[in-house]
């Protein structure tokens, strides 16, 4: 593509080449649509690329990197086009997608026009502002995942993980597999909302009930009986071991230490309600601290458009109101994946397949796959029920709230 | 800090792309962002914040926070966590006047 050529026209532009976007691109292209996927990364696959966990369903490894390569290949084989290293920064009804090339060297069109646009921009991490968090060596848990599983560089030799959720535990395990010494997994500072031992356990507890047999097997030794017992009891144990890594359920981070880079962290014991216990302060020497404070749906591209949003803690943040078949209130604008709620890659992929059915239908493309979106929407609800893990146990409740908001708003304008 | 002999993932190709950061030479794996190459060589500090004059390095690792920005070939600011080096690139924490 030459720099002078500034506009290209498509049936569908997909913003975000994660599992949701790539799956939708594959299906719409297979139905004969002219599809372009844009992603700001150098490689397609989104957050899927960095994922590595043992699949509790059959103890095989969930290798995101391979799955991402396959998803990209399938979409390309179906006829979808791909552009990497490009950021979509604006949307104008009609639709025009404005592009910029931040690497400063990959010239391409400055805008794409399209009959339909799918926003599949995924999620980002909620920041955890704590003293010392700007020091080199202090990073998000997601950065640690990307470094370890994609770039294969250790985030540190001795690492402290701060924050306990499904993601942080999974990534701690991935670091350990890669030879990193994970010296501890502790709670966020008491100033961070919902970080007390009791609140943390109560957030994790419903997940153990979700699909108990499978959940307990998550990652093999991840959730043994002591853990489940701890979840069930009112007492918060001091430490549980997970693959030999200490999960310090009654310890909070105080500050991250260092001058030029991280050299350690100050910790303190806390009561079950999160009150620091005087005299229990201590220091641990580490060269990296990984902060986990949950994920938030990324959908700021839609913020300037004339559609309504709903705030849902169950979904991780604010999401655009949409139908259960993933249509937004705007003609030709669709959403899928973590941009509408924090869930696993398997669900994002299913949402991609579902939204493709809606797009194929609305654009009048013929689908070789056939299928009805309403049926697929119901399947999605079923899939959520049997998922081996959820980021939030109440995610379906969040989607139900969105559905009610959609119906109340009268749907598509 | 490179991870080799991973129990589950296959090894990656060897380093082959030469670039400099603040004048020092480094060798990157093809397609790897410069921040990863630098960390593999023990370099965490990517720049100094202009106002507070504090060191900054990788924070989000996915292109969202812009904490990792560095100058590429003295003319563009890029995110070190996303931008791979090409042969002969020079990256720097600060822009230098010519
Ligand atoms: C740090 C992190 C770690 C995670 N780890 C796991 C895990 O281990 N297991 C699991 O099941 N789930 C994990 N998730 C959840 C993850 O979001 C889903 O598994 C899944 O990847 C969501 O797919 P998606 O297609 O919705 O979005 P993503 O996979 O996030 O893909 C969206 C893509 O869009 C790109 N993008 C965003 N905005 C723009 C723009 N304006 N222009 C161009 N490109 C853009 C993003 O860079 C990204 O590549 C993680 C999420 C995060 C944020
Ligand atoms: S570390 Fe956040 S943008 Fe690079």
Short mmCIF file of C-alpha atoms in Angstrom, two decimals, chain A:
data_model
loop_
_atom_site.label_atom_id
_atom_site.label_comp_id
_atom_site.label_asym_id
_atom_site.label_seq_id
_atom_site.Cartn_x
_atom_site.Cartn_y
_atom_site.Cartn_z
CA UNK A 1 0.00 0.00 0.00
CA UNK A 2 1.36 3.39 -0.90
CA UNK A 3 1.16 6.44 1.31
CA UNK A 4 -0.90 8.41 -1.23
CA UNK A 5 -3.68 5.83 -1.25
CA UNK A 6 -5.66 7.11 1.70
CA UNK A 7 -9.06 5.41 1.63
CA UNK A 8 -10.05 1.80 1.17
CA UNK A 9 -13.55 0.44 1.19
CA UNK A 10 -14.85 -2.70 2.97
CA UNK A 11 -18.02 -4.47 4.01
CA UNK A 12 -16.62 -4.89 7.52
CA UNK A 13 -13.77 -3.32 9.40
CA UNK A 14 -12.83 -5.13 12.60
CA UNK A 15 -11.01 -3.08 15.21
CA UNK A 16 -8.95 -5.45 17.32
CA UNK A 17 -7.47 -8.75 16.18
CA UNK A 18 -8.09 -10.78 19.33
CA UNK A 19 -10.13 -13.99 19.45
CA UNK A 20 -13.43 -12.09 19.07
CA UNK A 21 -12.31 -9.99 16.11
CA UNK A 22 -10.47 -12.76 14.26
CA UNK A 23 -13.37 -15.21 14.59
CA UNK A 24 -15.88 -12.66 13.32
CA UNK A 25 -13.53 -11.71 10.45
CA UNK A 26 -13.18 -15.35 9.47
CA UNK A 27 -16.92 -15.99 9.32
CA UNK A 28 -17.90 -12.78 7.56
CA UNK A 29 -15.11 -13.25 5.00
CA UNK A 30 -16.20 -16.87 4.48
CA UNK A 31 -19.68 -15.57 3.73
CA UNK A 32 -18.21 -13.43 0.95
CA UNK A 33 -17.73 -10.15 2.82
CA UNK A 34 -14.77 -7.89 2.15
CA UNK A 35 -13.15 -7.69 5.58
CA UNK A 36 -10.23 -5.79 7.08
CA UNK A 37 -8.89 -6.38 10.59
CA UNK A 38 -6.74 -3.66 12.18
CA UNK A 39 -4.66 -4.14 15.32
CA UNK A 40 -2.13 -1.93 17.03
CA UNK A 41 0.16 -4.82 17.88
CA UNK A 42 2.91 -6.18 15.70
CA UNK A 43 1.21 -9.58 15.67
CA UNK A 44 -2.45 -10.56 15.61
CA UNK A 45 -4.16 -12.48 18.40
CA UNK A 46 -4.74 -9.84 21.08
CA UNK A 47 -4.46 -11.02 24.67
CA UNK A 48 -4.89 -14.60 23.54
CA UNK A 49 -1.28 -14.65 22.36
CA UNK A 50 0.09 -14.41 25.89
CA UNK A 51 -2.16 -16.97 27.52
CA UNK A 52 -0.78 -20.18 28.92
CA UNK A 53 -2.65 -22.38 31.31
CA UNK A 54 -3.49 -25.98 31.83
CA UNK A 55 -6.99 -26.58 30.51
CA UNK A 56 -8.96 -28.00 33.43
CA UNK A 57 -11.32 -29.78 31.04
CA UNK A 58 -8.70 -32.28 29.90
CA UNK A 59 -5.39 -31.18 31.48
CA UNK A 60 -3.99 -30.21 28.08
CA UNK A 61 -2.17 -26.91 27.77
CA UNK A 62 -4.06 -23.89 26.55
CA UNK A 63 -1.35 -22.37 24.40
CA UNK A 64 -2.65 -18.97 23.42
CA UNK A 65 0.25 -18.33 21.10
CA UNK A 66 -0.59 -21.31 18.88
CA UNK A 67 -4.32 -20.61 19.05
CA UNK A 68 -3.69 -17.01 17.99
CA UNK A 69 -1.61 -18.09 15.00
CA UNK A 70 -4.34 -20.52 13.99
CA UNK A 71 -7.13 -17.95 14.38
CA UNK A 72 -5.21 -15.50 12.22
CA UNK A 73 -4.54 -18.15 9.58
CA UNK A 74 -8.18 -19.22 9.50
CA UNK A 75 -9.32 -15.63 8.98
CA UNK A 76 -6.74 -15.02 6.25
CA UNK A 77 -7.60 -18.32 4.55
CA UNK A 78 -11.25 -17.25 4.55
CA UNK A 79 -10.21 -14.09 2.72
CA UNK A 80 -9.96 -11.46 5.47
CA UNK A 81 -7.22 -8.85 5.19
CA UNK A 82 -5.04 -7.84 8.14
CA UNK A 83 -3.12 -4.73 9.13
CA UNK A 84 -0.86 -4.67 12.20
CA UNK A 85 0.96 -1.75 13.86
CA UNK A 86 -2.00 0.55 13.26
CA UNK A 87 -4.27 2.31 15.74
CA UNK A 88 -7.90 3.14 14.99
CA UNK A 89 -8.45 6.49 16.68
CA UNK A 90 -11.80 7.70 15.38
CA UNK A 91 -15.16 6.48 14.11
CA UNK A 92 -17.62 8.48 12.06
CA UNK A 93 -21.11 7.28 11.25
CA UNK A 94 -21.36 6.06 7.75
CA UNK A 95 -18.77 4.40 8.62
CA UNK A 96 -15.30 5.85 8.45
CA UNK A 97 -12.51 4.45 10.58
CA UNK A 98 -9.59 6.83 11.05
CA UNK A 99 -6.14 5.29 11.37
CA UNK A 100 -2.74 6.29 12.62
CA UNK A 101 0.58 4.47 12.44
CA UNK A 102 2.42 5.03 15.71
CA UNK A 103 5.54 3.10 14.82
CA UNK A 104 6.11 5.95 12.40
CA UNK A 105 7.11 3.82 9.48
CA UNK A 106 4.30 1.52 8.34
CA UNK A 107 2.52 3.67 5.82
CA UNK A 108 -1.03 2.67 4.92
CA UNK A 109 -4.42 4.21 4.32
CA UNK A 110 -5.33 7.05 6.66
CA UNK A 111 -8.91 5.89 6.79
CA UNK A 112 -11.13 2.97 5.89
CA UNK A 113 -14.75 3.23 4.86
CA UNK A 114 -17.05 0.36 5.59
CA UNK A 115 -20.69 -0.71 5.70
CA UNK A 116 -20.17 -2.25 9.11
CA UNK A 117 -17.68 -1.86 11.96
CA UNK A 118 -16.98 -4.35 14.73
CA UNK A 119 -15.39 -2.93 17.85
CA UNK A 120 -13.49 -5.84 19.41
CA UNK A 121 -10.88 -3.86 21.33
CA UNK A 122 -10.77 -6.16 24.33
CA UNK A 123 -9.83 -5.12 27.84
CA UNK A 124 -7.12 -3.32 29.75
CA UNK A 125 -5.97 -3.57 33.32
CA UNK A 126 -7.33 -1.40 36.09
CA UNK A 127 -4.40 0.55 37.52
CA UNK A 128 -3.36 0.07 41.13
CA UNK A 129 -1.75 3.31 42.27
CA UNK A 130 0.55 2.50 45.17
CA UNK A 131 3.65 4.21 46.45
CA UNK A 132 6.53 3.28 44.18
CA UNK A 133 4.46 1.99 41.26
CA UNK A 134 6.26 4.13 38.68
CA UNK A 135 9.66 2.60 39.45
CA UNK A 136 11.11 0.47 36.66
CA UNK A 137 10.42 -3.11 37.74
CA UNK A 138 6.88 -2.31 38.94
CA UNK A 139 4.49 -3.44 36.26
CA UNK A 140 1.02 -4.80 35.72
CA UNK A 141 0.45 -8.53 35.91
CA UNK A 142 -0.49 -8.41 32.21
CA UNK A 143 2.92 -6.98 31.33
CA UNK A 144 4.45 -9.90 33.19
CA UNK A 145 2.30 -12.30 31.16
CA UNK A 146 3.34 -10.75 27.87
CA UNK A 147 7.03 -10.69 28.81
CA UNK A 148 7.03 -14.25 30.09
CA UNK A 149 4.83 -16.06 27.59
CA UNK A 150 5.27 -14.03 24.42
CA UNK A 151 8.67 -12.37 24.52
CA UNK A 152 10.18 -15.00 26.83
CA UNK A 153 11.95 -12.58 29.05
CA UNK A 154 11.68 -12.87 32.83
CA UNK A 155 9.92 -9.89 34.41
CA UNK A 156 12.42 -10.33 37.25
CA UNK A 157 14.51 -12.94 39.01
CA UNK A 158 12.58 -12.58 42.26
CA UNK A 159 9.03 -11.38 41.79
CA UNK A 160 6.28 -10.31 44.16
CA UNK A 161 2.70 -10.54 42.86
CA UNK A 162 0.19 -8.12 44.37
CA UNK A 163 -3.52 -8.87 44.04
CA UNK A 164 -5.33 -12.21 44.03
CA UNK A 165 -7.66 -13.14 41.25
CA UNK A 166 -7.89 -15.85 38.61
CA UNK A 167 -5.61 -13.91 36.31
CA UNK A 168 -2.85 -13.11 38.80
CA UNK A 169 -2.72 -16.70 40.03
CA UNK A 170 -2.56 -18.03 36.49
CA UNK A 171 0.22 -15.65 35.53
CA UNK A 172 2.16 -16.34 38.74
CA UNK A 173 2.10 -19.98 37.69
CA UNK A 174 3.28 -19.10 34.18
CA UNK A 175 6.20 -17.15 35.63
CA UNK A 176 7.11 -20.05 37.88
CA UNK A 177 7.06 -22.41 34.90
CA UNK A 178 9.48 -20.11 33.13
CA UNK A 179 11.93 -20.26 36.00
CA UNK A 180 11.02 -17.06 37.84
CA UNK A 181 11.18 -17.17 41.63
CA UNK A 182 7.73 -15.98 42.70
CA UNK A 183 8.50 -15.11 46.30
CA UNK A 184 4.93 -14.36 47.28
CA UNK A 185 1.44 -13.40 46.28
CA UNK A 186 0.06 -10.74 48.60
CA UNK A 187 -2.96 -8.43 48.85
CA UNK A 188 -3.02 -4.87 47.52
CA UNK A 189 -2.50 -1.99 49.95
CA UNK A 190 -5.44 -1.51 52.30
CA UNK A 191 -6.26 1.75 50.47
CA UNK A 192 -7.26 -0.21 47.35
CA UNK A 193 -11.00 -0.86 47.30
CA UNK A 194 -12.09 -4.41 48.09
CA UNK A 195 -8.61 -5.61 49.02
CA UNK A 196 -9.22 -6.94 52.52
CA UNK A 197 -8.68 -10.67 53.11
CA UNK A 198 -12.39 -11.19 53.62
CA UNK A 199 -13.41 -9.26 50.50
CA UNK A 200 -10.84 -11.13 48.43
CA UNK A 201 -12.07 -14.51 49.62
CA UNK A 202 -15.70 -13.61 49.11
CA UNK A 203 -14.90 -12.59 45.53
CA UNK A 204 -13.17 -15.89 44.90
CA UNK A 205 -15.65 -18.06 46.79
CA UNK A 206 -18.57 -18.05 44.32
CA UNK A 207 -16.19 -19.18 41.64
CA UNK A 208 -15.45 -22.37 43.49
CA UNK A 209 -19.17 -23.10 43.36
CA UNK A 210 -19.43 -22.28 39.71
CA UNK A 211 -18.45 -25.61 38.28
CA UNK A 212 -16.81 -27.11 41.31
CA UNK A 213 -15.29 -30.27 39.93
CA UNK A 214 -13.63 -28.47 37.08
CA UNK A 215 -12.70 -25.35 38.93
CA UNK A 216 -10.81 -27.28 41.55
CA UNK A 217 -8.73 -28.90 38.88
CA UNK A 218 -7.86 -25.61 37.27
CA UNK A 219 -4.19 -25.84 36.64
CA UNK A 220 -3.80 -29.18 38.37
CA UNK A 221 -2.73 -28.18 41.85
CA UNK A 222 -4.20 -24.73 41.68
CA UNK A 223 -7.18 -25.37 43.85
CA UNK A 224 -6.66 -28.22 46.24
CA UNK A 225 -8.88 -28.96 49.21
CA UNK A 226 -7.22 -26.58 51.68
CA UNK A 227 -8.11 -23.74 49.38
CA UNK A 228 -11.72 -24.77 48.95
CA UNK A 229 -12.04 -25.27 52.68
CA UNK A 230 -10.63 -21.82 53.25
CA UNK A 231 -13.16 -20.38 50.87
CA UNK A 232 -15.96 -22.13 52.69
CA UNK A 233 -14.92 -21.14 56.18
CA UNK A 234 -15.15 -17.75 57.79
CA UNK A 235 -11.58 -17.91 58.94
CA UNK A 236 -8.95 -16.52 56.67
CA UNK A 237 -5.84 -18.70 56.81
CA UNK A 238 -2.48 -16.97 56.83
CA UNK A 239 -0.88 -18.73 53.91
CA UNK A 240 -1.91 -21.28 51.32
CA UNK A 241 0.50 -22.84 48.90
CA UNK A 242 -0.19 -22.99 45.21
CA UNK A 243 2.33 -25.03 43.25
CA UNK A 244 4.64 -24.26 46.16
CA UNK A 245 4.19 -20.50 45.85
CA UNK A 246 3.02 -18.79 49.05
CA UNK A 247 -0.39 -17.19 48.74
CA UNK A 248 -0.24 -14.79 51.68
CA UNK A 249 -3.90 -14.18 52.41
CA UNK A 250 -3.26 -11.96 55.43
CA UNK A 251 -0.42 -9.83 54.06
CA UNK A 252 -0.74 -6.50 52.26
CA UNK A 253 1.70 -4.46 50.26
CA UNK A 254 2.65 -1.15 51.87
CA UNK A 255 5.11 0.37 49.40
CA UNK A 256 7.32 -0.64 46.52
CA UNK A 257 10.93 0.26 47.30
CA UNK A 258 13.89 1.34 45.22
CA UNK A 259 15.67 4.40 43.83
CA UNK A 260 16.49 3.73 40.16
CA UNK A 261 14.49 0.53 40.01
CA UNK A 262 12.63 -1.86 42.27
CA UNK A 263 14.79 -3.43 44.97
CA UNK A 264 12.13 -4.56 47.40
CA UNK A 265 8.71 -4.15 48.94
CA UNK A 266 7.41 -3.38 52.39
CA UNK A 267 4.66 -5.67 53.62
CA UNK A 268 2.37 -5.74 56.64
CA UNK A 269 0.04 -8.28 58.18
CA UNK A 270 -3.62 -7.32 58.21
CA UNK A 271 -6.74 -8.45 60.05
CA UNK A 272 -9.49 -10.22 58.12
CA UNK A 273 -11.04 -6.80 57.53
CA UNK A 274 -7.82 -5.37 56.22
CA UNK A 275 -6.60 -3.32 59.18
CA UNK A 276 -2.79 -3.32 59.36
CA UNK A 277 -1.39 -5.00 62.45
CA UNK A 278 1.23 -2.74 64.09
CA UNK A 279 4.65 -4.28 64.52
CA UNK A 280 4.20 -6.78 61.70
CA UNK A 281 5.88 -4.64 59.02
CA UNK A 282 8.69 -6.33 57.12
CA UNK A 283 10.60 -6.08 53.88
CA UNK A 284 11.18 -8.50 51.07
CA UNK A 285 13.94 -8.15 48.47
CA UNK A 286 12.62 -8.44 44.90
CA UNK A 287 13.54 -6.96 41.52
CA UNK A 288 10.00 -6.87 40.16
CA UNK A 289 6.52 -6.30 41.54
CA UNK A 290 3.49 -7.28 39.46
CA UNK A 291 0.26 -5.46 40.21
CA UNK A 292 -3.11 -7.13 39.57
CA UNK A 293 -6.24 -5.08 40.08
CA UNK A 294 -8.64 -6.66 37.63
CA UNK A 295 -9.57 -5.85 34.04
CA UNK A 296 -11.80 -3.19 32.51
CA UNK A 297 -13.56 -3.34 29.14
CA UNK A 298 -11.94 -1.03 26.59
CA UNK A 299 -14.50 0.77 24.46
CA UNK A 300 -13.47 4.41 24.45
CA UNK A 301 -13.76 4.50 20.65
CA UNK A 302 -17.54 4.37 21.05
CA UNK A 303 -17.61 7.12 23.67
CA UNK A 304 -17.94 9.95 21.17
CA UNK A 305 -20.82 8.27 19.32
CA UNK A 306 -24.51 8.61 19.98
CA UNK A 307 -25.07 5.42 21.94
CA UNK A 308 -25.77 4.78 25.59
CA UNK A 309 -23.59 3.00 28.11
CA UNK A 310 -24.28 0.96 31.20
CA UNK A 311 -22.04 0.65 34.22
CA UNK A 312 -21.83 -2.93 35.41
CA UNK A 313 -19.39 -4.12 38.07
CA UNK A 314 -20.24 -7.69 37.00
CA UNK A 315 -18.82 -6.95 33.54
CA UNK A 316 -15.81 -5.07 34.91
CA UNK A 317 -16.83 -1.53 33.98
CA UNK A 318 -18.84 0.55 31.56
CA UNK A 319 -20.10 -1.08 28.38
CA UNK A 320 -22.10 0.13 25.37
CA UNK A 321 -25.72 -1.00 25.45
CA UNK A 322 -26.18 -3.78 22.90
CA UNK A 323 -28.52 -6.62 21.98
CA UNK A 324 -27.89 -10.26 22.85
CA UNK A 325 -26.98 -10.67 19.19
CA UNK A 326 -24.26 -8.00 19.70
CA UNK A 327 -25.77 -5.15 17.70
CA UNK A 328 -25.32 -1.67 19.16
CA UNK A 329 -27.88 1.12 18.98
CA UNK A 330 -26.10 2.44 15.89
CA UNK A 331 -26.83 1.03 12.47
CA UNK A 332 -23.81 -0.94 11.21
CA UNK A 333 -21.94 -0.84 14.54
CA UNK A 334 -21.29 -4.09 16.41
CA UNK A 335 -19.41 -5.18 19.54
CA UNK A 336 -17.90 -8.47 20.71
CA UNK A 337 -15.39 -9.83 23.17
CA UNK A 338 -14.02 -8.24 26.32
CA UNK A 339 -15.01 -4.77 25.14
CA UNK A 340 -18.48 -5.65 26.49
CA UNK A 341 -17.43 -7.56 29.61
CA UNK A 342 -14.48 -9.42 31.06
CA UNK A 343 -14.54 -13.09 30.13
CA UNK A 344 -12.24 -15.83 28.94
CA UNK A 345 -10.93 -16.16 25.41
CA UNK A 346 -13.26 -19.07 24.72
CA UNK A 347 -16.27 -16.84 25.30
CA UNK A 348 -14.74 -14.03 23.24
CA UNK A 349 -14.37 -16.44 20.35
CA UNK A 350 -18.01 -17.51 20.66
CA UNK A 351 -19.06 -13.87 20.71
CA UNK A 352 -17.07 -13.38 17.51
CA UNK A 353 -18.95 -16.20 15.83
CA UNK A 354 -22.25 -14.83 17.10
CA UNK A 355 -21.69 -11.26 15.96
CA UNK A 356 -20.65 -12.57 12.53
CA UNK A 357 -24.10 -14.09 12.14
CA UNK A 358 -25.71 -10.72 12.89
CA UNK A 359 -23.40 -8.91 10.47
CA UNK A 360 -23.89 -11.47 7.69
CA UNK A 361 -27.63 -11.15 8.16
CA UNK A 362 -27.71 -7.34 8.23
CA UNK A 363 -25.40 -6.99 5.22
CA UNK A 364 -27.37 -9.56 3.25
CA UNK A 365 -24.33 -11.79 2.73
CA UNK A 366 -24.92 -15.46 2.22
CA UNK A 367 -23.54 -17.64 4.96
CA UNK A 368 -22.10 -20.97 4.06
CA UNK A 369 -22.06 -21.78 7.73
CA UNK A 370 -25.71 -20.90 8.04
CA UNK A 371 -27.03 -20.45 11.52
CA UNK A 372 -29.24 -18.22 13.50
CA UNK A 373 -27.98 -15.52 15.78
CA UNK A 374 -30.74 -15.91 18.35
CA UNK A 375 -29.82 -19.57 18.79
CA UNK A 376 -26.13 -18.71 19.06
CA UNK A 377 -26.96 -16.08 21.69
CA UNK A 378 -28.63 -18.76 23.79
CA UNK A 379 -25.68 -21.10 23.32
CA UNK A 380 -23.46 -18.37 24.69
CA UNK A 381 -25.49 -18.23 27.90
CA UNK A 382 -25.14 -22.01 28.17
CA UNK A 383 -21.40 -21.89 27.52
CA UNK A 384 -20.97 -19.36 30.30
CA UNK A 385 -22.61 -21.74 32.73
CA UNK A 386 -20.16 -24.55 32.03
CA UNK A 387 -17.00 -22.44 31.66
CA UNK A 388 -14.20 -23.79 33.82
CA UNK A 389 -13.52 -20.35 35.19
CA UNK A 390 -14.95 -16.87 35.13
CA UNK A 391 -13.26 -13.58 35.89
CA UNK A 392 -16.45 -12.61 37.70
CA UNK A 393 -18.91 -15.21 38.90
CA UNK A 394 -21.83 -12.87 38.14
CA UNK A 395 -20.94 -12.10 34.55
CA UNK A 396 -24.22 -13.45 33.18
CA UNK A 397 -26.14 -11.15 35.52
CA UNK A 398 -24.22 -8.25 33.98
CA UNK A 399 -25.16 -9.33 30.48
CA UNK A 400 -28.79 -9.70 31.57
CA UNK A 401 -28.74 -6.11 32.86
CA UNK A 402 -27.39 -4.95 29.50
CA UNK A 403 -30.13 -6.86 27.71
CA UNK A 404 -32.79 -5.15 29.84
CA UNK A 405 -31.23 -1.76 29.11
CA UNK A 406 -31.27 -2.60 25.41
CA UNK A 407 -34.95 -3.53 25.49
CA UNK A 408 -35.85 -0.47 27.52
CA UNK A 409 -34.02 1.78 25.09
CA UNK A 410 -36.04 0.39 22.21
CA UNK A 411 -33.03 -1.25 20.60
CA UNK A 412 -31.56 0.03 17.40
CA UNK A 413 -32.35 3.62 16.50
#
